[in-house]
Short mmCIF file of C-alpha atoms and ligand atoms in Angstrom, two decimals:
data_model
loop_
_atom_site.label_atom_id
_atom_site.label_comp_id
_atom_site.label_asym_id
_atom_site.label_seq_id
_atom_site.Cartn_x
_atom_site.Cartn_y
_atom_site.Cartn_z
CA MET V 1 27.92 51.14 -38.34
CA ALA V 2 28.07 46.55 -39.79
CA HIS V 3 27.55 46.25 -43.04
CA VAL V 4 25.13 43.22 -43.58
CA LEU V 5 24.84 41.20 -47.23
CA ILE V 6 21.99 39.00 -47.76
CA LEU V 7 21.73 37.01 -50.56
CA GLY V 8 18.22 36.06 -51.49
CA GLY V 9 16.98 39.17 -50.26
CA ASP V 10 13.95 39.73 -53.11
CA GLY V 11 12.52 36.34 -51.20
CA TYR V 12 9.40 36.16 -48.28
CA LEU V 13 11.86 36.15 -45.57
CA GLY V 14 15.21 38.52 -47.34
CA TRP V 15 12.95 41.64 -48.13
CA PRO V 16 11.89 41.69 -44.71
CA THR V 17 15.48 41.12 -43.21
CA ALA V 18 16.68 43.61 -45.00
CA MET V 19 14.21 46.62 -43.81
CA TYR V 20 15.34 44.92 -40.64
CA PHE V 21 18.79 45.47 -40.27
CA SER V 22 18.02 48.79 -42.52
CA ASN V 23 15.79 50.05 -39.24
CA ARG V 24 18.37 49.40 -36.93
CA GLY V 25 21.10 51.13 -38.55
CA TYR V 26 22.89 48.68 -40.75
CA GLU V 27 23.84 48.99 -43.94
CA VAL V 28 22.37 46.40 -45.93
CA THR V 29 22.83 45.36 -49.11
CA VAL V 30 20.56 42.77 -50.99
CA VAL V 31 21.42 40.30 -53.88
CA ASP V 32 18.61 38.28 -55.80
CA ASN V 33 18.05 36.91 -59.23
CA TYR V 34 14.34 36.55 -58.81
CA LEU V 35 14.50 32.80 -59.35
CA ARG V 36 11.70 32.35 -56.49
CA ARG V 37 9.26 35.07 -59.20
CA ASN V 38 10.12 33.16 -62.24
CA ALA V 39 9.60 29.79 -60.78
CA CYS V 40 5.86 31.03 -59.86
CA THR V 41 5.35 32.51 -63.02
CA GLU V 42 7.00 29.16 -64.52
CA ILE V 43 4.88 27.01 -62.91
CA ASP V 44 1.99 29.59 -63.10
CA VAL V 45 1.05 29.61 -58.91
CA GLY V 46 -0.23 32.68 -58.43
CA MET V 47 0.87 35.48 -55.07
CA LEU V 48 -1.64 36.85 -53.18
CA TYR V 49 -0.80 40.35 -54.85
CA PRO V 50 2.06 41.90 -57.35
CA ILE V 51 4.81 42.39 -55.75
CA PRO V 52 7.27 45.71 -56.53
CA SER V 53 10.61 45.00 -57.79
CA LEU V 54 13.31 44.54 -55.87
CA VAL V 55 14.75 47.86 -57.18
CA GLU V 56 11.33 49.12 -56.47
CA ARG V 57 10.80 48.37 -52.93
CA ALA V 58 14.17 49.49 -52.41
CA LYS V 59 12.90 53.02 -53.00
CA ILE V 60 10.07 52.74 -51.66
CA TRP V 61 12.24 52.18 -49.01
CA HIS V 62 14.63 55.06 -48.78
CA GLU V 63 11.30 57.09 -49.74
CA LYS V 64 9.07 56.71 -46.59
CA THR V 65 12.78 56.32 -43.87
CA GLY V 66 15.40 57.75 -46.13
CA ASN V 67 17.70 54.41 -45.54
CA GLU V 68 19.55 53.40 -47.73
CA ILE V 69 19.47 49.24 -49.15
CA LYS V 70 21.85 48.69 -51.32
CA VAL V 71 20.83 46.23 -54.59
CA ALA V 72 22.47 43.90 -56.86
CA ILE V 73 20.38 41.45 -59.03
CA GLY V 74 22.52 38.86 -60.21
CA ASP V 75 22.64 35.37 -60.07
CA LEU V 76 24.77 33.71 -57.02
CA THR V 77 25.74 29.78 -58.91
CA ASP V 78 28.03 32.41 -60.49
CA ALA V 79 31.38 32.57 -58.71
CA GLU V 80 32.82 35.40 -60.24
CA PHE V 81 29.33 37.30 -59.04
CA THR V 82 29.28 36.15 -55.56
CA ARG V 83 32.90 36.92 -55.34
CA GLY V 84 32.59 40.92 -56.34
CA PHE V 85 30.78 41.32 -52.90
CA PHE V 86 34.04 40.41 -51.06
CA GLU V 87 35.95 42.54 -53.61
CA GLY V 88 34.46 45.44 -54.26
CA ARG V 89 33.15 44.61 -57.68
CA VAL V 90 29.94 45.21 -57.27
CA LYS V 91 27.53 46.53 -59.73
CA TYR V 92 24.69 47.64 -58.36
CA ASP V 93 21.05 48.25 -59.92
CA TRP V 94 20.39 50.46 -57.07
CA ALA V 95 21.55 52.70 -54.16
CA ILE V 96 22.31 55.50 -53.25
CA ASN V 97 25.46 56.07 -52.70
CA TYR V 98 27.19 53.42 -55.76
CA ASP V 99 30.51 53.85 -53.63
CA PHE V 100 31.69 49.85 -52.73
CA THR V 101 30.48 49.73 -48.70
CA GLY V 102 33.37 47.29 -47.92
CA VAL V 103 33.60 43.45 -46.80
CA PRO V 104 30.18 42.71 -44.65
CA GLU V 105 30.62 41.61 -40.98
CA THR V 106 27.89 39.18 -41.47
CA VAL V 107 26.53 37.35 -44.69
CA VAL V 108 22.94 35.72 -44.23
CA HIS V 109 22.22 32.91 -46.76
CA TYR V 110 18.85 32.86 -47.80
CA ALA V 111 19.39 32.27 -51.41
CA GLU V 112 17.80 28.75 -52.40
CA MET V 113 15.05 27.27 -53.62
CA PRO V 114 13.05 26.80 -50.79
CA SER V 115 10.47 24.20 -51.87
CA ALA V 116 10.12 20.74 -51.19
CA PRO V 117 6.97 19.33 -53.99
CA TYR V 118 8.92 21.91 -56.55
CA SER V 119 12.17 20.26 -55.92
CA MET V 120 9.44 16.49 -56.30
CA MET V 121 8.34 17.31 -59.35
CA ASP V 122 10.74 15.87 -62.46
CA TYR V 123 14.17 15.37 -62.75
CA LYS V 124 14.68 19.00 -64.50
CA LYS V 125 13.78 20.82 -61.29
CA SER V 126 15.54 18.35 -58.90
CA ASN V 127 18.72 18.79 -60.75
CA PHE V 128 17.77 22.57 -60.84
CA THR V 129 17.34 22.98 -57.09
CA ILE V 130 20.57 20.21 -56.42
CA THR V 131 22.53 22.73 -58.20
CA ASN V 132 21.63 26.15 -57.86
CA ASN V 133 21.43 25.25 -53.87
CA LEU V 134 24.48 23.65 -53.57
CA LEU V 135 26.23 26.21 -56.09
CA VAL V 136 25.56 29.47 -54.00
CA SER V 137 26.93 27.71 -50.76
CA SER V 138 29.86 26.89 -52.57
CA ASN V 139 30.61 30.11 -53.62
CA LEU V 140 29.53 31.59 -50.74
CA LEU V 141 31.76 29.52 -48.50
CA PHE V 142 35.11 29.69 -51.32
CA ALA V 143 34.64 34.23 -51.88
CA VAL V 144 34.23 34.08 -47.38
CA ARG V 145 37.57 31.37 -47.39
CA ASP V 146 39.63 33.82 -49.46
CA LEU V 147 38.44 36.89 -48.96
CA ALA V 148 36.51 37.91 -46.07
CA PRO V 149 38.02 34.65 -43.71
CA ASP V 150 36.35 36.80 -40.02
CA THR V 151 33.32 37.27 -42.56
CA HIS V 152 29.92 35.54 -39.83
CA ILE V 153 27.79 33.40 -42.10
CA ILE V 154 24.43 33.01 -41.26
CA LYS V 155 22.93 30.60 -43.59
CA LEU V 156 19.44 29.17 -42.76
CA GLY V 157 19.01 25.32 -42.64
CA THR V 158 15.31 23.71 -42.66
CA MET V 159 13.97 21.55 -39.67
CA GLY V 160 13.26 19.65 -41.97
CA GLU V 161 17.12 17.69 -42.28
CA TYR V 162 16.26 16.46 -39.17
CA GLY V 163 13.25 14.41 -40.35
CA THR V 164 10.99 12.48 -37.77
CA PRO V 165 13.45 10.83 -35.63
CA ASN V 166 11.92 8.16 -32.58
CA ILE V 167 14.25 9.99 -30.52
CA ASP V 168 14.20 13.92 -29.15
CA ILE V 169 15.82 16.14 -31.97
CA GLU V 170 18.77 17.69 -30.45
CA GLU V 171 20.00 21.75 -31.79
CA GLY V 172 22.41 20.76 -34.27
CA TRP V 173 24.59 17.62 -32.11
CA LEU V 174 24.26 14.27 -31.12
CA GLU V 175 26.77 13.01 -28.17
CA VAL V 176 27.50 9.22 -28.88
CA GLU V 177 29.09 6.73 -26.83
CA HIS V 178 30.70 3.57 -28.51
CA ASN V 179 32.54 1.25 -26.51
CA GLY V 180 33.27 3.21 -24.19
CA ARG V 181 34.35 6.56 -26.24
CA LYS V 182 32.77 9.62 -26.51
CA GLN V 183 31.84 11.63 -29.44
CA LYS V 184 29.86 14.77 -30.80
CA PHE V 185 28.74 14.00 -33.94
CA LEU V 186 26.35 16.23 -36.82
CA TYR V 187 22.77 15.16 -35.12
CA PRO V 188 21.56 12.34 -37.96
CA ARG V 189 19.92 13.67 -40.81
CA ALA V 190 17.14 11.85 -43.01
CA ALA V 191 15.83 14.47 -45.10
CA GLY V 192 12.12 13.60 -46.66
CA SER V 193 12.33 15.32 -50.01
CA LEU V 194 15.43 16.89 -52.22
CA TYR V 195 15.20 20.61 -51.40
CA HIS V 196 15.26 18.99 -48.13
CA THR V 197 18.35 17.02 -48.86
CA THR V 198 20.50 19.96 -50.53
CA LYS V 199 19.97 21.35 -47.07
CA VAL V 200 21.89 18.07 -45.66
CA MET V 201 24.35 18.64 -48.14
CA ASP V 202 24.65 22.43 -47.80
CA THR V 203 25.08 21.37 -43.77
CA ASP V 204 28.00 18.83 -44.84
CA LEU V 205 29.85 21.49 -46.63
CA TYR V 206 29.65 24.01 -44.05
CA TRP V 207 30.75 22.03 -41.62
CA PHE V 208 33.83 21.25 -43.66
CA GLY V 209 34.40 25.17 -43.98
CA VAL V 210 34.39 25.26 -40.69
CA ARG V 211 36.83 21.96 -39.80
CA MET V 212 39.17 22.70 -42.67
CA TRP V 213 39.36 26.67 -42.86
CA ASN V 214 38.52 27.57 -39.01
CA LEU V 215 35.32 29.75 -40.23
CA ARG V 216 32.33 30.88 -37.88
CA ILE V 217 29.14 29.75 -39.64
CA THR V 218 25.53 29.73 -37.85
CA ASP V 219 23.29 27.18 -38.80
CA LEU V 220 19.45 27.82 -38.39
CA MET V 221 17.01 25.80 -39.01
CA GLN V 222 13.93 26.80 -39.23
CA GLY V 223 10.66 25.37 -38.86
CA PRO V 224 8.03 26.27 -41.54
CA VAL V 225 7.20 29.81 -41.30
CA TYR V 226 3.95 31.93 -41.42
CA GLY V 227 2.80 35.34 -41.10
CA ILE V 228 2.63 38.89 -43.21
CA GLU V 229 3.27 41.77 -41.57
CA THR V 230 6.27 43.10 -40.08
CA GLU V 231 7.37 45.96 -37.98
CA GLU V 232 8.53 47.79 -41.04
CA SER V 233 6.12 46.33 -43.74
CA LYS V 234 3.45 48.32 -41.72
CA ILE V 235 5.49 51.36 -43.07
CA ASP V 236 3.58 50.85 -46.19
CA PRO V 237 1.57 47.82 -47.32
CA ARG V 238 3.82 47.90 -50.64
CA LEU V 239 6.18 46.66 -48.03
CA ARG V 240 5.21 43.51 -47.76
CA PRO V 241 6.81 40.19 -48.34
CA ILE V 242 6.22 38.05 -51.05
CA PHE V 243 3.50 36.03 -50.27
CA ASN V 244 2.20 32.25 -51.23
CA TYR V 245 -0.65 30.25 -50.93
CA ASP V 246 -0.09 27.51 -53.19
CA GLU V 247 1.04 24.25 -52.72
CA VAL V 248 4.56 24.34 -54.44
CA PHE V 249 5.38 27.59 -52.79
CA GLY V 250 3.21 28.62 -49.78
CA THR V 251 3.84 27.33 -45.82
CA ILE V 252 1.15 25.82 -44.20
CA VAL V 253 -0.40 28.70 -42.01
CA ASN V 254 -0.30 30.91 -44.81
CA ARG V 255 -1.60 28.54 -47.49
CA PHE V 256 -4.73 27.26 -44.45
CA ILE V 257 -5.82 30.99 -44.31
CA THR V 258 -6.13 31.79 -47.81
CA GLN V 259 -7.95 28.18 -48.27
CA ALA V 260 -10.75 29.61 -45.32
CA ILE V 261 -11.09 32.75 -46.48
CA ASN V 262 -12.13 31.48 -50.26
CA GLY V 263 -14.21 28.97 -48.89
CA TYR V 264 -11.74 25.92 -49.84
CA PRO V 265 -11.63 22.87 -47.65
CA LEU V 266 -8.55 22.99 -45.86
CA THR V 267 -6.16 20.45 -47.45
CA VAL V 268 -4.96 18.04 -44.20
CA TYR V 269 -2.55 15.20 -46.19
CA GLY V 270 -3.68 12.20 -44.80
CA LYS V 271 -4.17 11.43 -41.25
CA GLY V 272 -3.20 15.32 -40.30
CA GLY V 273 -0.59 13.90 -37.44
CA GLN V 274 2.69 15.57 -39.09
CA THR V 275 3.65 17.33 -36.33
CA ARG V 276 6.41 19.96 -37.23
CA GLY V 277 7.85 23.16 -35.38
CA TYR V 278 6.88 27.04 -36.37
CA LEU V 279 7.69 30.58 -36.04
CA ASN V 280 6.05 33.97 -36.90
CA ILE V 281 8.04 35.38 -39.61
CA LYS V 282 8.81 38.64 -37.12
CA ASP V 283 11.19 35.92 -34.90
CA THR V 284 12.88 35.34 -38.49
CA LEU V 285 14.01 38.55 -38.00
CA GLN V 286 14.92 38.57 -34.71
CA CYS V 287 16.45 35.23 -34.67
CA VAL V 288 18.99 36.43 -37.54
CA HIS V 289 19.64 39.52 -35.61
CA MET V 290 20.69 37.72 -32.39
CA SER V 291 22.68 35.33 -34.18
CA GLU V 292 24.52 38.41 -35.66
CA LYS V 293 24.44 40.31 -32.57
CA SER V 294 26.69 37.49 -30.97
CA PRO V 295 28.61 35.54 -33.69
CA ALA V 296 29.37 32.40 -33.75
CA GLU V 297 33.40 31.75 -32.74
CA LYS V 298 35.70 31.22 -35.35
CA GLY V 299 36.26 27.63 -36.06
CA GLU V 300 32.55 27.12 -34.62
CA LEU V 301 29.65 25.14 -36.69
CA ARG V 302 26.79 26.92 -34.22
CA ILE V 303 23.84 25.39 -34.88
CA PHE V 304 19.90 26.36 -33.45
CA ASN V 305 16.57 24.86 -34.25
CA GLN V 306 14.72 28.00 -35.08
CA VAL V 307 11.06 26.82 -34.12
CA MET V 308 8.83 28.76 -31.14
CA GLU V 309 5.97 25.61 -31.21
CA THR V 310 5.04 22.59 -32.23
CA PHE V 311 2.25 21.99 -33.87
CA SER V 312 0.37 18.60 -35.64
CA VAL V 313 -1.51 19.32 -39.25
CA ASN V 314 -4.45 18.62 -37.46
CA GLU V 315 -4.03 20.94 -34.70
CA LEU V 316 -3.52 24.00 -37.17
CA ALA V 317 -6.72 23.35 -39.14
CA ASP V 318 -8.89 23.81 -36.19
CA ILE V 319 -7.02 26.89 -35.30
CA THR V 320 -7.85 28.08 -38.48
CA LYS V 321 -11.52 26.80 -38.16
CA ARG V 322 -12.05 28.39 -35.08
CA VAL V 323 -10.63 31.56 -36.06
CA GLY V 324 -12.25 32.08 -39.52
CA ASP V 325 -15.76 30.70 -37.74
CA LYS V 326 -15.71 33.33 -35.48
CA LEU V 327 -15.00 35.61 -38.14
CA GLY V 328 -17.79 34.14 -40.63
CA TYR V 329 -16.29 32.12 -42.65
CA ASN V 330 -17.28 28.82 -42.53
CA VAL V 331 -14.52 26.92 -42.14
CA GLU V 332 -14.55 22.97 -43.58
CA ILE V 333 -11.47 21.08 -43.17
CA LYS V 334 -10.71 17.79 -45.53
CA ASN V 335 -8.64 15.02 -45.30
CA ILE V 336 -7.05 14.12 -48.52
CA GLU V 337 -5.08 11.34 -49.86
CA ASN V 338 -1.56 12.61 -48.73
CA PRO V 339 0.62 12.62 -52.31
CA ARG V 340 3.80 12.61 -49.94
CA LYS V 341 5.47 10.29 -48.36
CA GLU V 342 6.31 10.89 -44.78
CA ALA V 343 4.76 9.26 -41.76
CA GLU V 344 1.43 11.03 -40.61
CA GLU V 345 1.66 9.56 -36.72
CA HIS V 346 5.18 10.05 -35.18
CA TYR V 347 7.34 10.96 -32.23
CA TYR V 348 8.42 14.42 -32.63
CA ASN V 349 10.63 16.60 -29.34
CA PRO V 350 13.27 18.82 -30.61
CA THR V 351 14.58 21.54 -28.40
CA TYR V 352 14.68 24.48 -29.13
CA GLN V 353 16.45 26.62 -26.31
CA GLY V 354 19.95 28.55 -28.26
CA LEU V 355 18.09 31.35 -29.43
CA ILE V 356 15.96 32.45 -26.59
CA ASN V 357 19.04 32.09 -25.13
CA ILE V 358 20.51 34.12 -27.02
CA GLY V 359 17.88 36.92 -26.38
CA VAL V 360 14.92 36.10 -28.31
CA GLU V 361 11.69 36.81 -27.39
CA PRO V 362 9.07 34.26 -28.83
CA HIS V 363 5.70 35.60 -30.39
CA TYR V 364 3.33 32.52 -30.22
CA LEU V 365 0.53 31.54 -33.19
CA THR V 366 -2.57 32.96 -30.77
CA ASP V 367 -5.86 33.30 -32.13
CA GLU V 368 -5.52 37.21 -31.86
CA VAL V 369 -2.28 36.88 -34.38
CA MET V 370 -4.45 34.57 -36.85
CA GLU V 371 -7.51 37.05 -37.14
CA GLU V 372 -4.77 39.69 -38.10
CA MET V 373 -3.43 37.55 -40.80
CA PHE V 374 -7.25 36.58 -41.82
CA LYS V 375 -7.71 39.88 -41.93
CA VAL V 376 -4.01 41.21 -44.09
CA VAL V 377 -5.34 38.18 -46.16
CA ALA V 378 -8.76 39.01 -46.56
CA GLU V 379 -8.02 42.26 -47.93
CA TYR V 380 -6.51 40.30 -51.35
CA LYS V 381 -9.42 37.78 -51.72
CA ASP V 382 -10.77 39.27 -55.10
CA ASN V 383 -6.63 37.54 -56.38
CA ILE V 384 -7.05 34.38 -54.83
CA ARG V 385 -6.89 31.71 -57.30
CA ASN V 386 -8.42 27.95 -56.72
CA ASP V 387 -6.82 26.48 -59.27
CA VAL V 388 -3.41 26.64 -58.49
CA ILE V 389 -4.05 26.03 -54.45
CA PHE V 390 -3.58 21.99 -54.57
CA ARG V 391 -2.16 20.05 -57.43
CA GLY V 392 -0.96 16.79 -55.44
CA VAL V 393 2.79 16.60 -56.49
CA LYS V 394 3.43 13.50 -55.45
CA TRP V 395 5.75 11.46 -54.08
N1 NAD R 401 10.11 29.98 -45.52
C1 NAD R 401 9.76 28.99 -44.84
O1 NAD R 401 9.42 28.74 -44.13
C2 NAD R 401 11.16 28.26 -44.52
C3 NAD R 401 11.72 27.32 -43.38
C4 NAD R 401 13.03 26.41 -43.44
C5 NAD R 401 13.90 27.12 -44.14
N2 NAD R 401 13.69 27.80 -44.72
C6 NAD R 401 15.03 28.21 -45.72
O2 NAD R 401 15.11 30.05 -45.62
C7 NAD R 401 15.83 30.42 -47.02
C8 NAD R 401 14.81 31.66 -47.30
O3 NAD R 401 13.31 31.33 -47.59
P1 NAD R 401 12.16 32.10 -48.14
O4 NAD R 401 10.61 31.45 -48.17
O5 NAD R 401 12.56 33.73 -48.12
O6 NAD R 401 12.61 31.58 -49.65
P2 NAD R 401 12.37 32.55 -50.80
O7 NAD R 401 12.23 31.73 -52.29
O8 NAD R 401 11.39 33.82 -51.39
O9 NAD R 401 13.64 33.38 -51.26
C9 NAD R 401 14.82 32.84 -50.86
C10 NAD R 401 15.61 34.05 -52.52
O10 NAD R 401 16.86 33.73 -52.94
C11 NAD R 401 17.14 34.29 -54.04
N3 NAD R 401 17.97 33.47 -54.60
C12 NAD R 401 17.50 31.65 -55.21
N4 NAD R 401 19.11 31.33 -55.56
C13 NAD R 401 19.07 32.06 -56.06
C14 NAD R 401 20.39 32.33 -56.96
N5 NAD R 401 21.28 31.40 -57.48
N6 NAD R 401 20.92 33.85 -56.88
C15 NAD R 401 20.86 35.04 -56.46
N7 NAD R 401 19.45 34.81 -55.75
C16 NAD R 401 19.34 33.80 -55.49
C17 NAD R 401 15.25 33.48 -54.51
O11 NAD R 401 15.00 34.46 -56.17
C18 NAD R 401 14.30 34.13 -53.55
O12 NAD R 401 14.08 35.36 -53.72
C19 NAD R 401 16.10 29.36 -47.57
O13 NAD R 401 17.11 29.00 -47.89
C20 NAD R 401 14.68 28.36 -47.08
O14 NAD R 401 14.93 27.33 -47.75
C21 NAD R 401 12.78 28.14 -45.50
#
């Protein structure tokens, strides 16, 4: 069966992705250096529940399903470490069979510092974010160019790369007509944080790799993800993903639900008209899987907008309140001064058809879906710390 290498396999999306592929018969290897967990400790933001180490998770997965997910702990900014996965020089921290599985047909690249507020806290955290994200991307690009030029890279971009332009957002590309001539260019990017700027720089690096070296790359321009449970995590609660509810690492729906449960007024920044595209964590897994099943061509940078529906912050707050009130939480909404520099009312109309065309079947944010999330988060109510919910990282 095909071998999928998941960079950032301990993360919110990486671990569920590893189980998803493993459950479908793939050979799976995960790599991580615990950057996310360490950053949470560094800035003292609690996760909703404790997470077993990556090796422990792989052992639980094996015990419950009989499947193997090979684990390697290490820093992908180290080029030699990264190249080891393509040269058969891997020192696994855990496996059933410690032999090298072979060069991966697909690499899923999640291994970045993913937080906009973290990147905006001070120059050290910004430098760290820029260095980490670009080095991991560049190391991967060269490893694939030199050692596995047919391997398909699926990398995560973000819808935040586009910003909030006053025209429709196309899937990655825009045809421009100028003085009677036409050409397709990367759709203009206008990031709103330094983290998002690293994702724009990633896009440029990978586009370079496609143009110069004929690589095959899929760029998934993902919106904020919400959710906890996936089909695989239901096997054992210890297999649930990392879940943050703080302003720095938590995504908005996950944060609002946690706030509602703990009686903390929902933190709507400014007017709350900020509109973005969202998706359920279950759909992230589908999108990556469908992209793996129908890979980009050699010499193609294939870009999909990975969102399933759009909401304004006010709409998300209203749904959270409606569902929370129904469950007896008496949810309050509070418009607070916006710590960020961003448009609070704007045009937003992204296209997102490409992933549906290759077979993704969207899950939508219905009241029932949100109610299920409330129930899981409520199991951990005693762990919720109100002091980490909002700290007002400004930019
Ligand atoms: N979660 C979202 O809503 C969202 C939205 C858009 C895009 N994304 C992108 O998706 C990807 C995954 O996001 P996530 O939410 O799972 O983040 P995450 O922080 O939970 O996962 C990233 C993982 O990569 C690891 N990592 C980072 N740098 C590394 C390095 N140098 N060496 C080894 N491991 C390293 C981290 O420890 C972490 O476990 C990121 O690239 C992020 O930018 C996420």
